[in-house]
mmCIF file of C-alpha atoms in Angstrom:
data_model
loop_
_atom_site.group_PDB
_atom_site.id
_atom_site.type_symbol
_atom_site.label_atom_id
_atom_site.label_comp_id
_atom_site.label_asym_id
_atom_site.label_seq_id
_atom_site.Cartn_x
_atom_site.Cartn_y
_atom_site.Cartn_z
ATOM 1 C CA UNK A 1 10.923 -21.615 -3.084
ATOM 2 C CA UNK A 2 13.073 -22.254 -0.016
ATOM 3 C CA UNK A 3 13.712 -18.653 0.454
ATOM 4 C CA UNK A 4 10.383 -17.720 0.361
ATOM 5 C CA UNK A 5 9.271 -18.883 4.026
ATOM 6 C CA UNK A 6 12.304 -16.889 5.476
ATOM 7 C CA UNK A 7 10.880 -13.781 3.142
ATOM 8 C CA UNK A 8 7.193 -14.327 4.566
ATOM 9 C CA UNK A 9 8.101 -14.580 8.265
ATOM 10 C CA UNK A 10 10.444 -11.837 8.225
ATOM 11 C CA UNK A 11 7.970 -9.728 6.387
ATOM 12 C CA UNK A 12 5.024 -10.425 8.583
ATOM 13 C CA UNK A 13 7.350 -9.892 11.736
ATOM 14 C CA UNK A 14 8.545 -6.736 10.154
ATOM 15 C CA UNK A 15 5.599 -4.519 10.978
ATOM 16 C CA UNK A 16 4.990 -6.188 14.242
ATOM 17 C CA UNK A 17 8.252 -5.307 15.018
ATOM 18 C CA UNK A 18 8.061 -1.790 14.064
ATOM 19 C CA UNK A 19 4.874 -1.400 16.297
ATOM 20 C CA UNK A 20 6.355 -3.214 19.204
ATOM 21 C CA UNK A 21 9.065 -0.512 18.941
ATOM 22 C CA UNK A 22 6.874 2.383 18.959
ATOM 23 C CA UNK A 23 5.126 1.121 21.659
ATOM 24 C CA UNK A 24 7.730 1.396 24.329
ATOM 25 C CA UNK A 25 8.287 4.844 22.821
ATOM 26 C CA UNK A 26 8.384 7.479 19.871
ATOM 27 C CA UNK A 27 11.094 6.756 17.523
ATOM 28 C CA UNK A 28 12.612 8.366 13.829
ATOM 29 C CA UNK A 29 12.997 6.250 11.148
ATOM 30 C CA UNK A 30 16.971 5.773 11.092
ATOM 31 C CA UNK A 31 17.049 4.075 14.652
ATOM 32 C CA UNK A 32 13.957 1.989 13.868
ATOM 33 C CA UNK A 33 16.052 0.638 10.190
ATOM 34 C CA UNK A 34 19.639 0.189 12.535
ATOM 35 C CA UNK A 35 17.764 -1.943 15.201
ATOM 36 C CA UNK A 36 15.611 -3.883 13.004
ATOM 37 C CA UNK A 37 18.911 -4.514 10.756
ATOM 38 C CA UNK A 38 20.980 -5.147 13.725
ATOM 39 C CA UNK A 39 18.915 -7.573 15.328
ATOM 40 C CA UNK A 40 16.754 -9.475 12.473
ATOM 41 C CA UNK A 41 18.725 -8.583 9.838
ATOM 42 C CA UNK A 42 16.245 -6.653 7.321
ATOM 43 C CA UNK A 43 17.548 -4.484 4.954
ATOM 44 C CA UNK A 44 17.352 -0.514 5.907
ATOM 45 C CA UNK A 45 15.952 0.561 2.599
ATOM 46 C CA UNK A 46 12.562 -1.714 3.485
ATOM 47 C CA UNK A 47 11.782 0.997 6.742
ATOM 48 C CA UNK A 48 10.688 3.802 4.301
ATOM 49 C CA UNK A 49 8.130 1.868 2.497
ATOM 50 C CA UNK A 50 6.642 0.054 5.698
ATOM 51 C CA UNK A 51 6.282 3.466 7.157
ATOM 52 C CA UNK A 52 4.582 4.597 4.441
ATOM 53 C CA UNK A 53 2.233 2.227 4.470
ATOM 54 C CA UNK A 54 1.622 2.181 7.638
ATOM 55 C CA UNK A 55 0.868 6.065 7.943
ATOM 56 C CA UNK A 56 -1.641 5.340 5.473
ATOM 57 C CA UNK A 57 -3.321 2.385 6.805
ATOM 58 C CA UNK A 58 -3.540 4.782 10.077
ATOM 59 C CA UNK A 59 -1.782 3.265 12.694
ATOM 60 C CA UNK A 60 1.268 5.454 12.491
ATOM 61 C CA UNK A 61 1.467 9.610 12.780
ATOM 62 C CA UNK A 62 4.266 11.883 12.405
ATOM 63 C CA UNK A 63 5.609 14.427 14.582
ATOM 64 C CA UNK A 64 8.492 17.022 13.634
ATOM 65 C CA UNK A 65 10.935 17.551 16.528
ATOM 66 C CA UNK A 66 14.225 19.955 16.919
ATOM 67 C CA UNK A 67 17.001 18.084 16.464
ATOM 68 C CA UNK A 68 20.276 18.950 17.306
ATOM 69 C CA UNK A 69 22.494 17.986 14.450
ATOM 70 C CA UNK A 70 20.801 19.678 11.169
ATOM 71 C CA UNK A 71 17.520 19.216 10.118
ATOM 72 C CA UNK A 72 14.115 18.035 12.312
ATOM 73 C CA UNK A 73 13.636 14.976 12.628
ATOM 74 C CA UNK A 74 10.387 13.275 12.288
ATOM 75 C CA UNK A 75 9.020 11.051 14.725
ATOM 76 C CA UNK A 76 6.725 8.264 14.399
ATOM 77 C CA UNK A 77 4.427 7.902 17.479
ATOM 78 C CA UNK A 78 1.107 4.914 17.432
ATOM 79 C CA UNK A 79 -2.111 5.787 16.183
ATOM 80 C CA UNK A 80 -4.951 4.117 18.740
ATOM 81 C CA UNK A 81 -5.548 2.081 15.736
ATOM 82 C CA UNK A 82 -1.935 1.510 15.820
ATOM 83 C CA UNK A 83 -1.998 0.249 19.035
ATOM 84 C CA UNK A 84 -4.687 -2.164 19.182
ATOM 85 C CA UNK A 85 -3.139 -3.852 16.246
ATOM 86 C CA UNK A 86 0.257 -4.217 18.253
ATOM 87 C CA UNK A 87 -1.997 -5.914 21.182
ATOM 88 C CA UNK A 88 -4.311 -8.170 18.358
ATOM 89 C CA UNK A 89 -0.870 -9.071 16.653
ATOM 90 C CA UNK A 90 1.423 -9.466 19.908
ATOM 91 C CA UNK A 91 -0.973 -12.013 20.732
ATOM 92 C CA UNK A 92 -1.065 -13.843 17.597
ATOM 93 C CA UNK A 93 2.149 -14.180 16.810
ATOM 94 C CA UNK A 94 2.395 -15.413 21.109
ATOM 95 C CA UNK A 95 0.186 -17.771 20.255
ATOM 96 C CA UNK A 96 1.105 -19.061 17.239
ATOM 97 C CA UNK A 97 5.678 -19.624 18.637
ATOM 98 C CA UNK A 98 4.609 -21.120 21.504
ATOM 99 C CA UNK A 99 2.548 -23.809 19.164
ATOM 100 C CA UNK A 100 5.600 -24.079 17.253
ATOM 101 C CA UNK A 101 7.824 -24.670 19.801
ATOM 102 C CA UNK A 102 5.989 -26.949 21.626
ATOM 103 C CA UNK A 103 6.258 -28.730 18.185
ATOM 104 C CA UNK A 104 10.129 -28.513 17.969
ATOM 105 C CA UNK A 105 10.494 -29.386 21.473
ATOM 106 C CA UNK A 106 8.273 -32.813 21.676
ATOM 107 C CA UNK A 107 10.587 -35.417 22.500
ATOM 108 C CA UNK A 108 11.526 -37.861 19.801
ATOM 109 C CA UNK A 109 9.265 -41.007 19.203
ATOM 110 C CA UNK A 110 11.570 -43.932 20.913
ATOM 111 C CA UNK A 111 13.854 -46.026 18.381
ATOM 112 C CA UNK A 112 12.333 -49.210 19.845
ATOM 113 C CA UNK A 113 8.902 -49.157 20.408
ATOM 114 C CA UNK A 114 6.272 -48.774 17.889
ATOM 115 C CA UNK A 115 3.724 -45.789 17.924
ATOM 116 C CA UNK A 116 0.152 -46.792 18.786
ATOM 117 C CA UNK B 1 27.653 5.535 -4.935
ATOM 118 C CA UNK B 2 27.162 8.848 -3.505
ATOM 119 C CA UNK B 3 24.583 10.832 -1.748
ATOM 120 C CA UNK B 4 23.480 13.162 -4.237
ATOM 121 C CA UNK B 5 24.017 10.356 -6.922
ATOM 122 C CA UNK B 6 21.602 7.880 -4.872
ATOM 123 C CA UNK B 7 18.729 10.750 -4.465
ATOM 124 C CA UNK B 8 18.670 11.847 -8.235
ATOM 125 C CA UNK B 9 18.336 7.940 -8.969
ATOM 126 C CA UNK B 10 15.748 7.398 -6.579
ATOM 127 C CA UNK B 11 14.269 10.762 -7.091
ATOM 128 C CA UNK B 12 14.307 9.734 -11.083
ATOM 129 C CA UNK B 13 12.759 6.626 -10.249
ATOM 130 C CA UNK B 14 9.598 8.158 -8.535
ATOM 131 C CA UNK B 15 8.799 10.302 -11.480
ATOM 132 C CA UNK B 16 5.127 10.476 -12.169
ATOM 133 C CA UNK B 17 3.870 9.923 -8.682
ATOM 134 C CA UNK B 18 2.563 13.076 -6.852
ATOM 135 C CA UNK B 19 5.703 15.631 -6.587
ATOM 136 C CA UNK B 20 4.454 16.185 -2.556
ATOM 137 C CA UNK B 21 5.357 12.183 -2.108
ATOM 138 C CA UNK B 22 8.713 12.278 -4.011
ATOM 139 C CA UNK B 23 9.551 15.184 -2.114
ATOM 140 C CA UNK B 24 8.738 13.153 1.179
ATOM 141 C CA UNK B 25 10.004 10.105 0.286
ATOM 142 C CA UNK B 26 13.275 11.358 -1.321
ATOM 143 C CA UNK B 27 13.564 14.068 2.036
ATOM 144 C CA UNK B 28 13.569 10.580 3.987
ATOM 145 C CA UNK B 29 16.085 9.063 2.354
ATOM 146 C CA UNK B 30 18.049 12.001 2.820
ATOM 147 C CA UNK B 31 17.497 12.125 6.552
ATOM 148 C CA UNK B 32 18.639 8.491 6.607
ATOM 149 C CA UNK B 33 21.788 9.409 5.220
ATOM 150 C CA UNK B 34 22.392 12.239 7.742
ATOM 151 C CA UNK B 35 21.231 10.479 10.549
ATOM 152 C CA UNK B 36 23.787 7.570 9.355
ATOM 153 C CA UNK B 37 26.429 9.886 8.926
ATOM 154 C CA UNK B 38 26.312 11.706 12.294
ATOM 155 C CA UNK B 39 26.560 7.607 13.255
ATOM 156 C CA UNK B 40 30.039 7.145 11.964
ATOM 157 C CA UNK B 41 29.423 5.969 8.767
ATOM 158 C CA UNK B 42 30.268 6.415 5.081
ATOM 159 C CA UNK B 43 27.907 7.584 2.149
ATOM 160 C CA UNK B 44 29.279 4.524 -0.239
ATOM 161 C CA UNK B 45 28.060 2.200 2.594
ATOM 162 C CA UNK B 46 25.120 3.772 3.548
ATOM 163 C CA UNK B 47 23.758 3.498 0.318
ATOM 164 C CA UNK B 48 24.440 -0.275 -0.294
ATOM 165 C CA UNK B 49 22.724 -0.899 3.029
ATOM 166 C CA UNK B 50 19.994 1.144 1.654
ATOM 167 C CA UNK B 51 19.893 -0.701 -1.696
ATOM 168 C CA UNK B 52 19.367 -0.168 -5.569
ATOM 169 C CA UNK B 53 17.753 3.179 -5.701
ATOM 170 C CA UNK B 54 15.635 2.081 -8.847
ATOM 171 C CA UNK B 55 14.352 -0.919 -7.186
ATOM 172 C CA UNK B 56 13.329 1.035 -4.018
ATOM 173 C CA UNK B 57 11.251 3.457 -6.115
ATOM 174 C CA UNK B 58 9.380 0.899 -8.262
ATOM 175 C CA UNK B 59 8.638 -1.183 -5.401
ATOM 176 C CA UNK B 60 6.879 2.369 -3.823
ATOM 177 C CA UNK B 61 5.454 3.299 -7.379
ATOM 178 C CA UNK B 62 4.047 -0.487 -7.032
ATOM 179 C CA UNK B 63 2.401 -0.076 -3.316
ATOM 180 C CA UNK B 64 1.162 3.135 -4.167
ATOM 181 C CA UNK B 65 -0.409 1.922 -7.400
ATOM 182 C CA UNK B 66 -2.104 -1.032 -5.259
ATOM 183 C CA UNK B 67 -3.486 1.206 -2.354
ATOM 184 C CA UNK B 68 -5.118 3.065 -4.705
ATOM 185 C CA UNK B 69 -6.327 0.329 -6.420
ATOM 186 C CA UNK B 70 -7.487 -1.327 -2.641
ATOM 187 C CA UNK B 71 -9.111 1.845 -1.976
ATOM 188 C CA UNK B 72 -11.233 2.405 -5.024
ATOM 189 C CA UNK B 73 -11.827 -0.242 -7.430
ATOM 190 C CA UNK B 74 -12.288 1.832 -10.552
ATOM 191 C CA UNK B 75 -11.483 0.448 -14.118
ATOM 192 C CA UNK B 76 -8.115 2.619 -14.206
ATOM 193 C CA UNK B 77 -7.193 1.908 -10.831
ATOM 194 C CA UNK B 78 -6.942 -1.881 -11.804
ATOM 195 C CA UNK B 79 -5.160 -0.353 -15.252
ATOM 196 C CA UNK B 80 -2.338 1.495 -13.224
ATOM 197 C CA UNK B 81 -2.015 -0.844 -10.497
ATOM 198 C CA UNK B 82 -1.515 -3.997 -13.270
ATOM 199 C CA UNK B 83 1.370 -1.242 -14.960
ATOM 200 C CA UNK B 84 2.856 -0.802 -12.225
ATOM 201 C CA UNK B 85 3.498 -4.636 -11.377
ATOM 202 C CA UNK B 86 4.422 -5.204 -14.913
ATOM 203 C CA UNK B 87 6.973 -2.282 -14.063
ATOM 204 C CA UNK B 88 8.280 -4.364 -11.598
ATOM 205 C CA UNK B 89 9.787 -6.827 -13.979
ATOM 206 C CA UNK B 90 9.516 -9.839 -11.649
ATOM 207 C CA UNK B 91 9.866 -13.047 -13.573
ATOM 208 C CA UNK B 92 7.006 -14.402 -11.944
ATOM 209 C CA UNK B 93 5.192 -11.732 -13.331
ATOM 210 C CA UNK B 94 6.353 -12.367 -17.144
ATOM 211 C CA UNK B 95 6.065 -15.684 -16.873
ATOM 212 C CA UNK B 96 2.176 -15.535 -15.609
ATOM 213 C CA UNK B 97 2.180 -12.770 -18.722
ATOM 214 C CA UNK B 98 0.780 -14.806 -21.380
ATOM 215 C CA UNK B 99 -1.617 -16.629 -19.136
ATOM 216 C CA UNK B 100 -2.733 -12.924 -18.257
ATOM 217 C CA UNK B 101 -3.484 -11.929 -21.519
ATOM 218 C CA UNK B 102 -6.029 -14.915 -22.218
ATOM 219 C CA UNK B 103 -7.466 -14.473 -19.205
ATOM 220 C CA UNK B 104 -7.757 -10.568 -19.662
ATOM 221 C CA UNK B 105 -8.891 -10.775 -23.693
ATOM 222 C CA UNK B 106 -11.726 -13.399 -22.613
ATOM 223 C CA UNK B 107 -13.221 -11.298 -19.594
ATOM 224 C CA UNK B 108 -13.317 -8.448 -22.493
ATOM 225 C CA UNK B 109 -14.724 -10.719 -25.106
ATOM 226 C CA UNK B 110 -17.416 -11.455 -22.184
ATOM 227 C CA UNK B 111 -18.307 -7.968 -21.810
ATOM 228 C CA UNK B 112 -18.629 -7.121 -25.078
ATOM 229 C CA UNK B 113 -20.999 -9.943 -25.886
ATOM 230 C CA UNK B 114 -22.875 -9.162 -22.550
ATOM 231 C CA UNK B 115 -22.987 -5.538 -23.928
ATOM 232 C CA UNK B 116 -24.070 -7.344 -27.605
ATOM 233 C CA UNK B 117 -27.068 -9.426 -25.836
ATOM 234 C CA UNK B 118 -27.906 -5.883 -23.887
ATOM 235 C CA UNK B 119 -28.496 -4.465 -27.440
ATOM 236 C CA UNK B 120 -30.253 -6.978 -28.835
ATOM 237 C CA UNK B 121 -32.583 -7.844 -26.315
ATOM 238 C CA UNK B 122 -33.106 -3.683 -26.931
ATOM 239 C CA UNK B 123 -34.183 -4.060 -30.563
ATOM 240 C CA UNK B 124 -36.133 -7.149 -30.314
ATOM 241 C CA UNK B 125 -37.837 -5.247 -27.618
ATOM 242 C CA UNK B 126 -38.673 -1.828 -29.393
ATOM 243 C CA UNK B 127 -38.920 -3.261 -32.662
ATOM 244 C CA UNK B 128 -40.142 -7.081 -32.729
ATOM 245 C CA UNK B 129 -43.365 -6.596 -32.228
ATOM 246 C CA UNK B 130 -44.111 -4.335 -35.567
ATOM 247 C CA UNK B 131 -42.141 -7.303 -37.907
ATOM 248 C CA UNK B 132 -45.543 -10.240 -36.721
ATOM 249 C CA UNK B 133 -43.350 -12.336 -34.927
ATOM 250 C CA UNK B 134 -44.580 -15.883 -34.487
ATOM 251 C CA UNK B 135 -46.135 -16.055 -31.308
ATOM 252 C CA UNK B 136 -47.458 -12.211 -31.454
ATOM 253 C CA UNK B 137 -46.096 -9.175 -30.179
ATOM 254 C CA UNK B 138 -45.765 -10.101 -26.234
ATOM 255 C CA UNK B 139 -43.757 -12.720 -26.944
ATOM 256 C CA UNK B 140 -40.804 -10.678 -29.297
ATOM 257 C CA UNK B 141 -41.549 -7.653 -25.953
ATOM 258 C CA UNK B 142 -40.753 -10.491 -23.522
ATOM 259 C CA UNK B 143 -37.994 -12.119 -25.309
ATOM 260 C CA UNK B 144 -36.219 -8.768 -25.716
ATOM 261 C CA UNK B 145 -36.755 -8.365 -21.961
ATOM 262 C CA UNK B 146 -35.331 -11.480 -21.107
ATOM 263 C CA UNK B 147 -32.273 -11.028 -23.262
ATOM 264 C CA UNK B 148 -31.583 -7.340 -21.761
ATOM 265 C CA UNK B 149 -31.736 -8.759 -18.016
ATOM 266 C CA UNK B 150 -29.382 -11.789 -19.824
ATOM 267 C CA UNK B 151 -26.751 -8.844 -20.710
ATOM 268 C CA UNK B 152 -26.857 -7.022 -17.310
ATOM 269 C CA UNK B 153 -26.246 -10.178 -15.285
ATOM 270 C CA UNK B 154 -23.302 -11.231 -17.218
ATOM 271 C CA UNK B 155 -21.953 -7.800 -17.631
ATOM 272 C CA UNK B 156 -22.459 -8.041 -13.657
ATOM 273 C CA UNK B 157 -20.379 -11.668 -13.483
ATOM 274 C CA UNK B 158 -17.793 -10.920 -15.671
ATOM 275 C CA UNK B 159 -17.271 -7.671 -13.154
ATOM 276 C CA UNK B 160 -16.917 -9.366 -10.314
ATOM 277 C CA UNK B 161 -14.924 -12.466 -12.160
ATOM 278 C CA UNK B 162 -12.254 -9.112 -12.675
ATOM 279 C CA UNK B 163 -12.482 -8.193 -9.611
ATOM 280 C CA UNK B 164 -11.430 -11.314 -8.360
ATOM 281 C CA UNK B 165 -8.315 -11.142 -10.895
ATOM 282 C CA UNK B 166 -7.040 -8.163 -10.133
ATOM 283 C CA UNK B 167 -7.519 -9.027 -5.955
ATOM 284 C CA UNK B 168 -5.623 -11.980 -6.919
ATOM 285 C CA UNK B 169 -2.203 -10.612 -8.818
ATOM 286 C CA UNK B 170 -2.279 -7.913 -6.108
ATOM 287 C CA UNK B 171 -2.149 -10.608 -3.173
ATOM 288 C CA UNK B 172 0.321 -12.634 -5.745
ATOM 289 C CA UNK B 173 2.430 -9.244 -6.231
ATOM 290 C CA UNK B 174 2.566 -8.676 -2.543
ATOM 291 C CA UNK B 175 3.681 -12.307 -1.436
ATOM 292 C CA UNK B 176 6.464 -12.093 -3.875
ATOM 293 C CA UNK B 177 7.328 -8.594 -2.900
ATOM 294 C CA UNK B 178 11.103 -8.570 -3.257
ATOM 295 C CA UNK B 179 11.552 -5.440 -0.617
ATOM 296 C CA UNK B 180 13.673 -8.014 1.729
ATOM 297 C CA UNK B 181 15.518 -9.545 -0.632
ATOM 298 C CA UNK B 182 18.740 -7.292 -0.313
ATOM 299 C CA UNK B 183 18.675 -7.688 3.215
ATOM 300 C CA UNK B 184 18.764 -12.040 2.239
ATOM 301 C CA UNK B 185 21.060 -11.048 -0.500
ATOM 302 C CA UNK B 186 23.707 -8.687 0.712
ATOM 303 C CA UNK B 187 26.124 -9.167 -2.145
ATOM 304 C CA UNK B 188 23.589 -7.980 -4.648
ATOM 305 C CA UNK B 189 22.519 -4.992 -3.036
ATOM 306 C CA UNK B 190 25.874 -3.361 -3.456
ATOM 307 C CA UNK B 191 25.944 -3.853 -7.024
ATOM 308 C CA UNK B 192 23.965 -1.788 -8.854
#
């Protein structure tokens, strides 16, 4: 399943994503789906669910706020719970690129001489 | 598509969870679209970025059906989460079908010889001792003891064994989650 690695890292990154976000500051779900599609290119339909699940796992609340075309919107802010998984996560995911690219980036065995 | 045609089929597709969550989930979807209008853009488009309605809604009818299931392990927690996989229609799903159901009819056949043992170790226990079994009375008392605890244990293994099952095709359902696949697949998203 070639596809499936691009699948898992997107979908792990996904929720980090949204919580790195919401960090910096309260969002609504439309601009959280157009930046995440923008930049990583995840569809806009996936947002709803992910929210969802993360309102129930408790690291997400909602908030109703005036909004000045039509209806309220509602805004997610981070839980506490919400926000200790962005740190425990942040760090993980730090951890585990930099390992990665230090991989990519070795320098290439020489052509002539033979690896001890 | 249009608006209102995209929120009847999702709103179709959510029947039979809780009508407080379709009314949430559809009253997102419909923000989306205003939000993504007052942006500039076009109800035909907005909805192919969105995706197939009837895919979006099984795939919640699926997470909802697992929470539940990760939240309470109860016999028709398991039933409704397995439906709502099998819902899903995934291939990987149909082909791991038949497999499944051999797994599924022996953990049953397990229980209901665990429950037969249970039963027997009962009667041998109540009513060997008044046929003379050889070896006297204690011995039929302790046999049927020994075959009740036999029925509880494996009554208690082949629990856990399902346990384990159903932990399994929900981590299996979840890595092959096909949420992101329009955004991998654009062409297909649009179609319906």
């Amino acid at each position: 399943m070639p596809e499936g690695i691009e699948i898992q890292l997107k979908k792990g990154v996904l929720g980090l994503c949204v919580l790195a976000l919401l960090s910096a500051r309260d969002n609504y779900a439309y601009e959280i789906a157009a930046r995440l599609a923008d930049d990583i290119g995840m569809g806009e339909g996936t947002i709803y669910p992910l929210m969802r699940r993360m309102q129930s796992d408790g690291l997400v609340e909602t908030y109703l706020v005036e909004s000045p075309a039509g209806p309220s919107r509602k805004y997610y802010r981070l839980t506490e719970a919400g926000r200790h998984a962005y740190e425990a996560q942040k760090a993980e995911w730090l951890t585990f690129s930099r390992a990665v690219e230090t991989i990519l980036n070795a320098p290439a065995p020489s052509m002539t001489g033979e690896i001890a | 598509m249009t608006r209102a045609e995209f929120l009847t089929r999702l709103r179709r597709g959510l029947n039979g969870l809780p009508p407080e969550t379709i009314d949430e989930i559809v009253a997102d979807h419909e923000a989306h679209f205003v939000e993504a209008a007052a942006a500039g853009r076009q109800d035909p488009e907005i909805a192919a970025a969105l995706g197939n309605p009837e895919r979006l809604a099984r795939e919640v009818r699926v997470e909802a059906g697992l929470s539940r299931w990760e939240a309470e392990k109860t016999p028709s927690n398991a039933v409704a989460a397995l439906v709502a996989l099998i819902g899903l229609a995934s291939v990987d799903i149909l082909f791991l079908l038949p497999l499944l159901v051999g797994v599924a009819s022996v953990l049953a056949s397990l229980f209901i010889a665990a429950i037969g043992i249970f039963i027997g170790g009962g009667a041998a226990l109540v009513a060997g001792p008044f046929f003379g079994p050889p070896g006297g009375p204690l011995v039929a008392i302790l046999i049927g003891i020994g075959l009740m605890a036999m029925g509880v244990l494996m009554a208690a293994v082949t629990a856990v064994l399902t346990i384990w099952l159903v932990n399994f095709l929900v981590w299996f359902a979840r890595l092959h989650y096909r949420l992101l696949k329009p955004a991998l697949q654009q062409n297909e998203s649009g179609e319906i």
